[in-house]
XYZ file of C-alpha atoms in Angstrom:
580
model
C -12.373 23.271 -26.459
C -12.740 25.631 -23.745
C -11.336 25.381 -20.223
C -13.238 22.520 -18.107
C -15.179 21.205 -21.056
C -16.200 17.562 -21.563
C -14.942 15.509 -24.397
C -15.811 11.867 -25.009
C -13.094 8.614 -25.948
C -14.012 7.345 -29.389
C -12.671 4.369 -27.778
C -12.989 4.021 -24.262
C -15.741 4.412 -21.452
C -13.972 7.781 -20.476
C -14.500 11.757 -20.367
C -11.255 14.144 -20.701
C -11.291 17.966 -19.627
C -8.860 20.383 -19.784
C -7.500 21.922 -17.028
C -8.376 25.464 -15.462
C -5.743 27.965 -15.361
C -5.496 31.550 -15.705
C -4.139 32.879 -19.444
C -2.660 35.530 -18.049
C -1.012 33.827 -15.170
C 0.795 31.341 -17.554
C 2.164 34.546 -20.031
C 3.485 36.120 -16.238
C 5.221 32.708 -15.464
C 6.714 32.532 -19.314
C 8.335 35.592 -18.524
C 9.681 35.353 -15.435
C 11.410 32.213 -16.003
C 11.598 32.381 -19.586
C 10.225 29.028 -19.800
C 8.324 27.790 -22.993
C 3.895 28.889 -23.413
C 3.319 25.238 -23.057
C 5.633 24.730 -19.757
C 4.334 28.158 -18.404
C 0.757 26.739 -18.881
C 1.217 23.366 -17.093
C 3.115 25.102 -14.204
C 0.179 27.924 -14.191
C -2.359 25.031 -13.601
C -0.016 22.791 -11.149
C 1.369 25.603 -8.931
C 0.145 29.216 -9.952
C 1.733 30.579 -6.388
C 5.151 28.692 -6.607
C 5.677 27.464 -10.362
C 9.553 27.946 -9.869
C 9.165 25.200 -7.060
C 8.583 22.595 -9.520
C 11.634 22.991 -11.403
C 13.866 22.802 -8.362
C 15.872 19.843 -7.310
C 18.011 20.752 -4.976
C 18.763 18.752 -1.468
C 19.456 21.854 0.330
C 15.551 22.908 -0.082
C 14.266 20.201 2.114
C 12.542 20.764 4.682
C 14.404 21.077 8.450
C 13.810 17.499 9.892
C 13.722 19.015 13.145
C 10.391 20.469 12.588
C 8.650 16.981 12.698
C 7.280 16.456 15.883
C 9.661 14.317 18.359
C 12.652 14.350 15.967
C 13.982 15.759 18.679
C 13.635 13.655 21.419
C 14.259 10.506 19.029
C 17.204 11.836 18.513
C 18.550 12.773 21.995
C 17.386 8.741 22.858
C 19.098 7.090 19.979
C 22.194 9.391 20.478
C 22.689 7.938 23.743
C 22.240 4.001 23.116
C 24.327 4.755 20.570
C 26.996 6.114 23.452
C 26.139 3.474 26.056
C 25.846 0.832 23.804
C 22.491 -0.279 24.355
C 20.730 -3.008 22.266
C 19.095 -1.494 19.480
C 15.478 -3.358 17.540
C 14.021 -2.097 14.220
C 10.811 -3.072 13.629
C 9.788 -2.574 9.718
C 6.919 -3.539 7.721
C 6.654 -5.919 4.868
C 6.397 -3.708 1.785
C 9.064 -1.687 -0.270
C 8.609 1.253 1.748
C 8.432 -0.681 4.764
C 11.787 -2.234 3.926
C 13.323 0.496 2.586
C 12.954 2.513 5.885
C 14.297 -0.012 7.705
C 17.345 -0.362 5.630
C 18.031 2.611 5.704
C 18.069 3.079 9.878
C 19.922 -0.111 9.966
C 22.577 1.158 7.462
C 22.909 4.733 9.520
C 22.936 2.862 12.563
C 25.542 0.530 11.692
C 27.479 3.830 9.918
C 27.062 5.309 13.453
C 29.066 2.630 15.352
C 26.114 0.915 16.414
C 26.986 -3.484 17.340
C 23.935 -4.839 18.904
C 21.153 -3.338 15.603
C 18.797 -6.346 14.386
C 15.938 -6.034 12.887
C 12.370 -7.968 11.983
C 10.077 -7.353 9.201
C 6.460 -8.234 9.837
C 5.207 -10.673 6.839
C 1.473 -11.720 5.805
C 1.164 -14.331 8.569
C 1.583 -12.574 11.422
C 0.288 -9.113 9.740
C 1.754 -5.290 10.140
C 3.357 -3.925 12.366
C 4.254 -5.569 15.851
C 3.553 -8.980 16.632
C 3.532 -11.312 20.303
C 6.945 -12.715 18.824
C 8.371 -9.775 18.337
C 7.659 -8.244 22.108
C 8.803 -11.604 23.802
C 12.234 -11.091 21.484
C 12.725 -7.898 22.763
C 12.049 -9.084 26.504
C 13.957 -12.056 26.606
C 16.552 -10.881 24.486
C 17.192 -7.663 26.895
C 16.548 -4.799 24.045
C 16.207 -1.707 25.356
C 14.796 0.625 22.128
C 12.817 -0.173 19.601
C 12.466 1.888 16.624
C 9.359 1.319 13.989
C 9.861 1.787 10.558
C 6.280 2.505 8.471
C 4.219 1.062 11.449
C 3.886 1.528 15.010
C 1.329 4.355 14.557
C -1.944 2.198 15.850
C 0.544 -0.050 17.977
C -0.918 1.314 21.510
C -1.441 -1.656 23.585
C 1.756 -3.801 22.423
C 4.173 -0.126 23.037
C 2.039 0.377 26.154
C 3.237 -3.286 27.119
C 7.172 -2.648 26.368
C 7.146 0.789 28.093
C 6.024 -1.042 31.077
C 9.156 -3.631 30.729
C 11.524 -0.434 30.470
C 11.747 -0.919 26.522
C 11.319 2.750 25.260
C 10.054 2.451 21.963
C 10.440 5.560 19.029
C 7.709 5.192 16.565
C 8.952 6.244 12.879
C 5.570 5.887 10.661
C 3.394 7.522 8.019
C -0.036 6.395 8.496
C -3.140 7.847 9.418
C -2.947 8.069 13.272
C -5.951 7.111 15.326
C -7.765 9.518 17.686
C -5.546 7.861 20.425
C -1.630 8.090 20.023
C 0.150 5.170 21.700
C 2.367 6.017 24.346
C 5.552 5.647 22.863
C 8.938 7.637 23.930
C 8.887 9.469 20.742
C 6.289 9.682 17.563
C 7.880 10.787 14.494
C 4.632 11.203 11.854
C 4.131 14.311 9.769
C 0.491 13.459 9.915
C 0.199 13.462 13.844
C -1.601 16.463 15.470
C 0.377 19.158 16.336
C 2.915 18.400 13.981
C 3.748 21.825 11.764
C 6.193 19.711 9.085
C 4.882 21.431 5.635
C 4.655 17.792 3.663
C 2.095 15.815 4.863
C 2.633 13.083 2.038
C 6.421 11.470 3.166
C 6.639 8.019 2.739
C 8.017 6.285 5.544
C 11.153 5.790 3.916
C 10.825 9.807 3.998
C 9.964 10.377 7.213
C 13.256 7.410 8.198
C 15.473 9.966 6.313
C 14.474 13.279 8.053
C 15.166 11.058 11.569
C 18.596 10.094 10.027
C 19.664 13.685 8.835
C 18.200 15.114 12.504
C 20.708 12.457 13.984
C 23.628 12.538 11.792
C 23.402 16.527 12.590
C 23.029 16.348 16.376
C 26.553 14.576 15.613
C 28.104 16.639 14.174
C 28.244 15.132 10.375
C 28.210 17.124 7.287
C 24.666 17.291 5.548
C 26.190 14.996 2.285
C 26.859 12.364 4.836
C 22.813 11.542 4.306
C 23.228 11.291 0.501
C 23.845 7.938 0.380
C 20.813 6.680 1.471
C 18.783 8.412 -1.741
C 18.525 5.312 -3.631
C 16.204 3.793 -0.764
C 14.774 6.892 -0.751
C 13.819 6.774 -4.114
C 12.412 2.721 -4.145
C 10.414 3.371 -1.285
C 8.682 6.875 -2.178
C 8.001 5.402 -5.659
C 6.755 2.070 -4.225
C 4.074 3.457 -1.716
C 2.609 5.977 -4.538
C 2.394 9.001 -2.028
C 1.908 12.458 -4.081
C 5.229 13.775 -5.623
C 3.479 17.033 -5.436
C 0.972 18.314 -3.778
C -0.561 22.292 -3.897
C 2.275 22.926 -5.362
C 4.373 21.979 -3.008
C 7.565 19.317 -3.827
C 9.374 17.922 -1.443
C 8.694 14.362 -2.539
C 9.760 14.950 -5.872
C 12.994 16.890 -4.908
C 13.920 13.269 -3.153
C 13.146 11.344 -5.927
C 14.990 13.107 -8.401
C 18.372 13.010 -5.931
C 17.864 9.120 -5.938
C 17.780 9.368 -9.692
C 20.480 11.173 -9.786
C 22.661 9.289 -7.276
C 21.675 6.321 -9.150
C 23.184 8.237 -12.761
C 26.143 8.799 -11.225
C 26.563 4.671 -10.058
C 26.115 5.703 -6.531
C 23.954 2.899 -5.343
C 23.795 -0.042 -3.038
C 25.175 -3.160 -4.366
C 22.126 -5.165 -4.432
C 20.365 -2.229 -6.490
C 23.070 -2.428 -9.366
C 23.210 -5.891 -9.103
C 19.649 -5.666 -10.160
C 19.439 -3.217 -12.272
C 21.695 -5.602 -14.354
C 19.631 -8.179 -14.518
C 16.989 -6.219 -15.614
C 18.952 -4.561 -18.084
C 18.251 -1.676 -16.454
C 20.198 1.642 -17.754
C 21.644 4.062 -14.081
C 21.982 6.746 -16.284
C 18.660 6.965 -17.707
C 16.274 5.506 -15.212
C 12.882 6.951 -14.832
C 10.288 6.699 -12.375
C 8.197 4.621 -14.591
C 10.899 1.994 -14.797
C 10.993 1.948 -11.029
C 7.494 1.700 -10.883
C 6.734 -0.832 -12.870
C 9.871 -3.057 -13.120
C 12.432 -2.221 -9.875
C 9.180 -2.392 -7.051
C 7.379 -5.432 -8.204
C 10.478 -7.171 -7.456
C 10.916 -6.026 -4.147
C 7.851 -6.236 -3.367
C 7.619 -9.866 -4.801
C 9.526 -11.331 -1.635
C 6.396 -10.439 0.944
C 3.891 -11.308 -1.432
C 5.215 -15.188 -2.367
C 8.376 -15.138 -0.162
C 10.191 -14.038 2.510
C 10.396 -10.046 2.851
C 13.796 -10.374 4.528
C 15.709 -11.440 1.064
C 14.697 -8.476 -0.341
C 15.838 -6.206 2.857
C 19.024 -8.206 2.801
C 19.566 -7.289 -1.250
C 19.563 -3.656 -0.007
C 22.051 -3.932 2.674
C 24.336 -6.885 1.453
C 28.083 -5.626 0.956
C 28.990 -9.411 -0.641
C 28.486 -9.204 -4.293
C 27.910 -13.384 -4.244
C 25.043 -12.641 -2.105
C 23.820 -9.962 -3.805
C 23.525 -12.058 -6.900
C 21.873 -14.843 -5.255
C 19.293 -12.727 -3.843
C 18.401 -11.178 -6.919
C 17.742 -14.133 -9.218
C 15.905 -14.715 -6.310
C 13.827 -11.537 -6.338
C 13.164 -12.357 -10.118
C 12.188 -16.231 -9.157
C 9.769 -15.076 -7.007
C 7.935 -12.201 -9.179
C 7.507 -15.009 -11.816
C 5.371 -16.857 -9.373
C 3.840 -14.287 -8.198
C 2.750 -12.843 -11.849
C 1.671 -16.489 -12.651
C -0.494 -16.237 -9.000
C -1.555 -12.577 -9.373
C -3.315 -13.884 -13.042
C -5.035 -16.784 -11.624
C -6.615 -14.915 -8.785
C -7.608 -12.169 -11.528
C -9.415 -14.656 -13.087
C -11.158 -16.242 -9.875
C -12.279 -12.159 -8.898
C -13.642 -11.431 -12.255
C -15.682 -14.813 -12.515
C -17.473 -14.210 -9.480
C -17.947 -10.222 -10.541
C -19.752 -11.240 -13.352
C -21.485 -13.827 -11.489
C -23.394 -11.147 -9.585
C -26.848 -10.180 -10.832
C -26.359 -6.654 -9.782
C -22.625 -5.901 -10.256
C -23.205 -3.209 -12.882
C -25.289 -1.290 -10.804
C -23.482 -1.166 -7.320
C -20.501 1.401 -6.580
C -18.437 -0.715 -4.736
C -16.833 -3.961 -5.692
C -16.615 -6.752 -3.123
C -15.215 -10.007 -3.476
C -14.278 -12.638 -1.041
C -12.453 -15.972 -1.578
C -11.225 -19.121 0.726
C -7.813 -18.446 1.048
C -7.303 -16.157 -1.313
C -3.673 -15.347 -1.101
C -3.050 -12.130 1.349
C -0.181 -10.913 -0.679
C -2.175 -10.686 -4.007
C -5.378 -9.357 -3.287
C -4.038 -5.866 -3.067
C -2.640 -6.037 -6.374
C -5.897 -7.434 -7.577
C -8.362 -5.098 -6.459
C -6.024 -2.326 -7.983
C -6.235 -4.092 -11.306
C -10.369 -4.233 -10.533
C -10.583 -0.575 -9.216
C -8.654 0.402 -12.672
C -10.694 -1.365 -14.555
C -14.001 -1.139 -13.397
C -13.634 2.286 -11.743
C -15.674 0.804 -9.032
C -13.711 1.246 -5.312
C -12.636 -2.744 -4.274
C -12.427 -4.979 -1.557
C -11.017 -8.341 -1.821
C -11.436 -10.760 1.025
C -9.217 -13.655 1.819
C -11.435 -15.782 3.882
C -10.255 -17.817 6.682
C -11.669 -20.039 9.580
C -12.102 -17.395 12.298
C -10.216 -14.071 10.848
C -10.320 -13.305 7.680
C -8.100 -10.574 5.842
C -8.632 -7.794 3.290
C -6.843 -5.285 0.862
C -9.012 -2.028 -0.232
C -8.235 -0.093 -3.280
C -10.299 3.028 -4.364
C -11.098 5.941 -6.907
C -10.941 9.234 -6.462
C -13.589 11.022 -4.622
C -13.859 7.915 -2.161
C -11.669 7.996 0.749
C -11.153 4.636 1.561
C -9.812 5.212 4.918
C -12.649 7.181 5.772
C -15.345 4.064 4.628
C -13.641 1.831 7.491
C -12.904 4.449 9.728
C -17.338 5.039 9.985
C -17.218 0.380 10.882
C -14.437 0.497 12.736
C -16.312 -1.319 15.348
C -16.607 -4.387 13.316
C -12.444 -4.905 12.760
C -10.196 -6.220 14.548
C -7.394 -4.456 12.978
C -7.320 -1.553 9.679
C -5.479 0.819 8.613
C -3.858 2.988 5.146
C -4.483 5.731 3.284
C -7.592 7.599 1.415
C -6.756 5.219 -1.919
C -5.718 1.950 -0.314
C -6.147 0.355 3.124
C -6.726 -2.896 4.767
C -7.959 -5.014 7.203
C -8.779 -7.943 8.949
C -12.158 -8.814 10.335
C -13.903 -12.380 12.291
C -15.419 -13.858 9.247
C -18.885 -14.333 10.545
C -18.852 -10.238 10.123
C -18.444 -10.229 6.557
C -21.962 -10.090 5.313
C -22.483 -7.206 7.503
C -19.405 -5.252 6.539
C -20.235 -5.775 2.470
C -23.632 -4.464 3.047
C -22.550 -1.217 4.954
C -19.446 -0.685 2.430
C -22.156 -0.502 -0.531
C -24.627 1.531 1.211
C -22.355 3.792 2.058
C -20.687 3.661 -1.271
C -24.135 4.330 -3.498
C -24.420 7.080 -0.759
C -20.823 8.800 -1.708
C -20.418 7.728 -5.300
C -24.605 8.982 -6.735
C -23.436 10.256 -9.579
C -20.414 8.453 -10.576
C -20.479 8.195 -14.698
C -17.149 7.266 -16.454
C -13.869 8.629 -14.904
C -13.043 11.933 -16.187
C -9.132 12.122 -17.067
C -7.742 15.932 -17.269
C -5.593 16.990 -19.786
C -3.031 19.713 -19.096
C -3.518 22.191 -21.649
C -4.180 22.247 -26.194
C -1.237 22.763 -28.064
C -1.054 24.225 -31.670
C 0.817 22.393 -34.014
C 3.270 25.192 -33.934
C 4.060 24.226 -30.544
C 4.656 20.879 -30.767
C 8.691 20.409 -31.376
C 11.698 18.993 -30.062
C 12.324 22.221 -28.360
C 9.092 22.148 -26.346
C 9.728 18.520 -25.249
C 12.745 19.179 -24.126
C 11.804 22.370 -22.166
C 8.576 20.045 -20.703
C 11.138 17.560 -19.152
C 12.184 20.011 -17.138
C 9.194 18.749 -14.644
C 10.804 15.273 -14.396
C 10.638 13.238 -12.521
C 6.833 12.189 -12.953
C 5.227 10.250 -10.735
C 1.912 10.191 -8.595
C 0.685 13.709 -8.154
C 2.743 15.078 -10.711
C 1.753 13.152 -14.157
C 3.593 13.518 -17.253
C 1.460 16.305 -18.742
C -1.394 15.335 -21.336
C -2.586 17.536 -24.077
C -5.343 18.120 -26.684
C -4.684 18.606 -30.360
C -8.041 19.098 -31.844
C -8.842 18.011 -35.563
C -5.916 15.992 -36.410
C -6.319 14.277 -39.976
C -5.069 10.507 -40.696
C -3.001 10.306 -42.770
C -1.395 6.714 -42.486
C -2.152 3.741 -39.921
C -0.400 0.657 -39.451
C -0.722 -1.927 -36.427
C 2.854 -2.425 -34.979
C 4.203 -5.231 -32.085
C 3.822 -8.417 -30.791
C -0.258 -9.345 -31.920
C -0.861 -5.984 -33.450
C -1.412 -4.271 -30.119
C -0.042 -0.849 -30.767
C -1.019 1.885 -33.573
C 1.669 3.505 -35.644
C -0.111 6.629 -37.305
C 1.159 9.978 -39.244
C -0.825 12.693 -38.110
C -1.479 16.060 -40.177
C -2.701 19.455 -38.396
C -2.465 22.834 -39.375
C -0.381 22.307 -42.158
C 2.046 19.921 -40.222
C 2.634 16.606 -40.065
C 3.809 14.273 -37.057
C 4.717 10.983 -35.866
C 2.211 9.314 -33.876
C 2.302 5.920 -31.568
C -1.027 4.548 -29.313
C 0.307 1.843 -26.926
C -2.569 -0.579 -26.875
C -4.484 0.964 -29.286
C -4.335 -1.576 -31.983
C -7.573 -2.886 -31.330
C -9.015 0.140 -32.281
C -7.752 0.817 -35.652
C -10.969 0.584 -37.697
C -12.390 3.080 -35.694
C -9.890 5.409 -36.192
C -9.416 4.704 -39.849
C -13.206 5.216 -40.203
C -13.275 8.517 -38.148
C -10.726 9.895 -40.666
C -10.239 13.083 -38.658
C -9.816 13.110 -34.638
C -8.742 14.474 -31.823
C -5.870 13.096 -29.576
C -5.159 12.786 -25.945
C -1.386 12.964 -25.817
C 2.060 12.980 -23.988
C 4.781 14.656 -25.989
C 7.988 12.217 -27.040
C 11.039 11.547 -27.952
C 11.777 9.009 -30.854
C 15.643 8.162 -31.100
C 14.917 4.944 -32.891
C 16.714 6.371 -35.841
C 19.525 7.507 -34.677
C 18.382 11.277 -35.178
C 15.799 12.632 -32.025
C 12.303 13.717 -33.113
C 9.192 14.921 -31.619
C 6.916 11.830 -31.621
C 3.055 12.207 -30.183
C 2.280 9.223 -27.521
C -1.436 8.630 -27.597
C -3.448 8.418 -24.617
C -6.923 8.348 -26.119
C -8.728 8.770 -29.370
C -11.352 11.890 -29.088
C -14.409 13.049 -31.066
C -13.566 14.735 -33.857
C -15.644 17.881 -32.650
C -12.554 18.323 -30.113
């Protein structure tokens, strides 16, 4: 299968292509840092210019936090109502990285000597970012900074406001910025013009770190003083899927894998082990996915069917009663939310299909009365995954009605509202997921402008095409290869765990495995070899593999220590024609 050629699932509505790299760029990479042909080939594809960056995890290779634009003067303004004692507010947003930001400034703060710190987190009622509550706290209460943590960016009018009442506010945020900056004592955004920072793609919970090693500096503390803070790191640049890597470049990535590492060496907050243990969670072997998938949703559980704040107060609790109480409260919530999240699936999908045209139109739109606000995000990702159609899911309510956007790529999102802004009252996120709210008698407009524009954009959308990273022979497949591969963890968005093509593998046994049959247990043979195969979710497919007899695989390479004794195990992605 050459370079960029299509290859069709035998099983699912999907195209796979192999990467483009240069041959003789990978053999140069092999040799200079005697890496393995199958790690020289992924790095050759990933970052040709700076392959050695990828494989480098050390703290010291951050970037200088003092070339974000208005670290400085943040700094200088927090440094002295830190020595004058003023009253400090952080204002954070409702989501892990939202929280996570903000307990991290409170921590450093409070590590810093600061008395007066508190701190709000906006919730689904009131929306992101500031609210009319908030600014008469500050007022009455006689605050005199307020520091934003992954919000504040589109704030003008309310930071206008508080200027003008002598509150100087320091905007910490990660979101797009509008054409018009709001007048705020400071901006801290790598995204804001003017600003040279080389990573683009911080999380909040990034760009709240930088601020915090910028300050702890101006103070004099050593650099390891920041350390401690790498677990919220971590939650928060996993939670809000920003790009581990990007052109090559890895800051993101470097972070994460500190916070693993803090974590493998039990240096956490309490709350964090606490939950960990719960979960049954191992420090010393956590991987992204497991925060992904198991650590987040918890978190994030509290704004979606709770209260945001227990979930803030896990992270910064020093009383280990409290820390257990909060958790099993964590976990109490994402059962009702799962139970929710389910229900609502069901009510999207039923009016989907209820649609006379939903096949043919490129965007998905849905609206419901009262759909819940902290669940129609997670739904139109299931949709958009699904479907690969670009969603928006409406909660409809009397006079403003709110919505959660979640696209594919090759649709900006962001961009779609950005070309309507006229017709919201309030929107805002990133090129894959955004939101909004909107007067509900605009609706019907909106939908209809979302999927022109959409059929516009997306013309020739066919099935999504998935890459894969490179073919291996069956000489290359080993223990030794996996092992050199891992030395790219962590994975994460913008930096998959690599996929690869082995062409004409023959079964040679297949077996369903797990709870219903849902998995597919196969033994492989390919140029003389034979190997251990597993297809998560595959079980439903087993005829059609049976009856294809020979195929070709979409794969990750494993590790199987089920027996006691490590082997190289192939973890299927997809089933391919056999022509592969």
């Amino acid at each position: 299968m050459a370079q960029g050629a299509l290859v069709r699932s035998l099983v699912y509505q999907r195209r796979w292509r192999l990467r483009d790299f240069s041959v003789e760029r990978a053999a140069a990479i092999a040799r200079e840092l005697g890496c393995s042909a199958p790690l020289a080939r992924v790095l050759a594809a990933r970052a040709p210019d700076s392959p050695a960056e990828l494989l480098n995890y050390e703290i010291s290779q951050l970037h200088s936090p003092w070339e974000l634009l208005g670290v400085r003067e943040a700094v200088l303004r927090i440094d002295r109502a830190l020595r004058q004692g003023e009253k400090i507010f952080i204002q954070g947003d409702f989501d892990v990285d939202g929280i996570t930001s903000t307990a991290l400034l409170y921590k450093a703060l409070r590590a810093l000597g600061a008395q007066g710190v508190k701190v709000d987190l906006s919730d689904r009622e009131r929306g992101h970012g500031l609210s009319d509550t908030v600014i008469r706290r500050l007022k009455d209460e006689g605050f005199s900074l307020l520091i934003t943590a992954d919000c504040g960016i589109s704030e003008g009018e309310f930071i206008a406001h508080l200027q003008e009442h002598g509150i100087d506010v320091i905007v910490s945020d990660h979101h797009h910025p509008p054409a018009k900056l709001p007048p705020a004592y400071a901006i801290i955004n790598p995204k804001q013009p003017g600003c040279s920072y080389p990573n683009k793609d911080l999380a909040a919970v990034g760009v709240a770190f930088q601020l915090v090693r910028a300050l702890y500096e101006h103070r004099g503390l050593p650099p390891q003083a920041c350390e401690e803070f790498l677990d919220l790191v971590l939650l928060g640049t996993v939670g809000d899927l920003v790009p581990l890597v990007r052109d090559g470049h890895a800051e993101n990535k470097r972070l994460v894998a500190q916070g693993l590492r803090r974590i493998a060496q039990g240096q956490m907050c309490l709350g964090l082990r606490v939950l960990l243990e719960k979960l049954s969670l191992d420090p010393q072997r956590l991987t992204t996915g497991e925060v992904s998938y198991i650590i987040v949703p918890k978190l994030n559980a509290a704004n979606r069917v709770g209260d945001p704040r227990d979930a803030f107060m896990l992270l910064v609790t020093a009383l280990p009663s409290k820390a257990e109480a909060l958790a099993a409260k964590l976990l109490a919530y994402n059962q009702d939310r799962q139970i929710a999240q389910d229900d609502l699936l069901f009510q999207a999908e039923e009016q989907l299909h209820s649609q006379s045209n939903w096949q043919s139109e490129k965007l998905i739109f849905l609206a419901g009365q009262y759909w819940n606000p902290g669940l129609i995000g997670l739904v139109a990702s299931d949709l958009a995954e699904k479907y690969y159609r670009p969603t928006v899911l409406v909660s409809i309510e009397d006079e403003i009605s709110r919505a959660s956007c979640r696209s594919i790529p090759g649709f900006d999102i962001i961009e779609a509202l950005e070309r309507h802004s006229e017709l919201f009252e309030r929107y805002g996120g990133h090129a894959m997921a955004a939101g909004f709210s909107i007067r509900t008698e605009r609706l019907s407009i909106l939908r209809e402008r979302l999927r022109a524009y959409a059929r516009e954009v997306l013309r020739d959308l066919g099935d999504p095409v998935h890459e894969l990273e490179a073919e291996l022979s069956p000489e290359e497949i080993t223990l030794e290869t996996y092992t050199d591969l891992m030395r790219l963890a962590p994975f994460g968005m913008g930096h998959p765990t690599p996929r690869f093509l082995l062409r004409s593998a023959k079964i040679k046994e297949l077996r369903t495995v797990g709870n219903g049959s849902q998995h597919l247990k196969l033994k492989v043979e390919a140029g003389g070899r034979e190997f251990s195969a597993i297809g998560f979710s595959l079980g439903e497919f087993a005829y059609e593999v049976e009856r294809a007899g020979t195929v070709g695989l979409a794969f990750k390479l494993g590790c199987d220590t089920w027996t006691g004794r490590p082997q190289v195990q192939l973890e299927i992605e997809d089933i391919l024609e056999p022509s592969a």
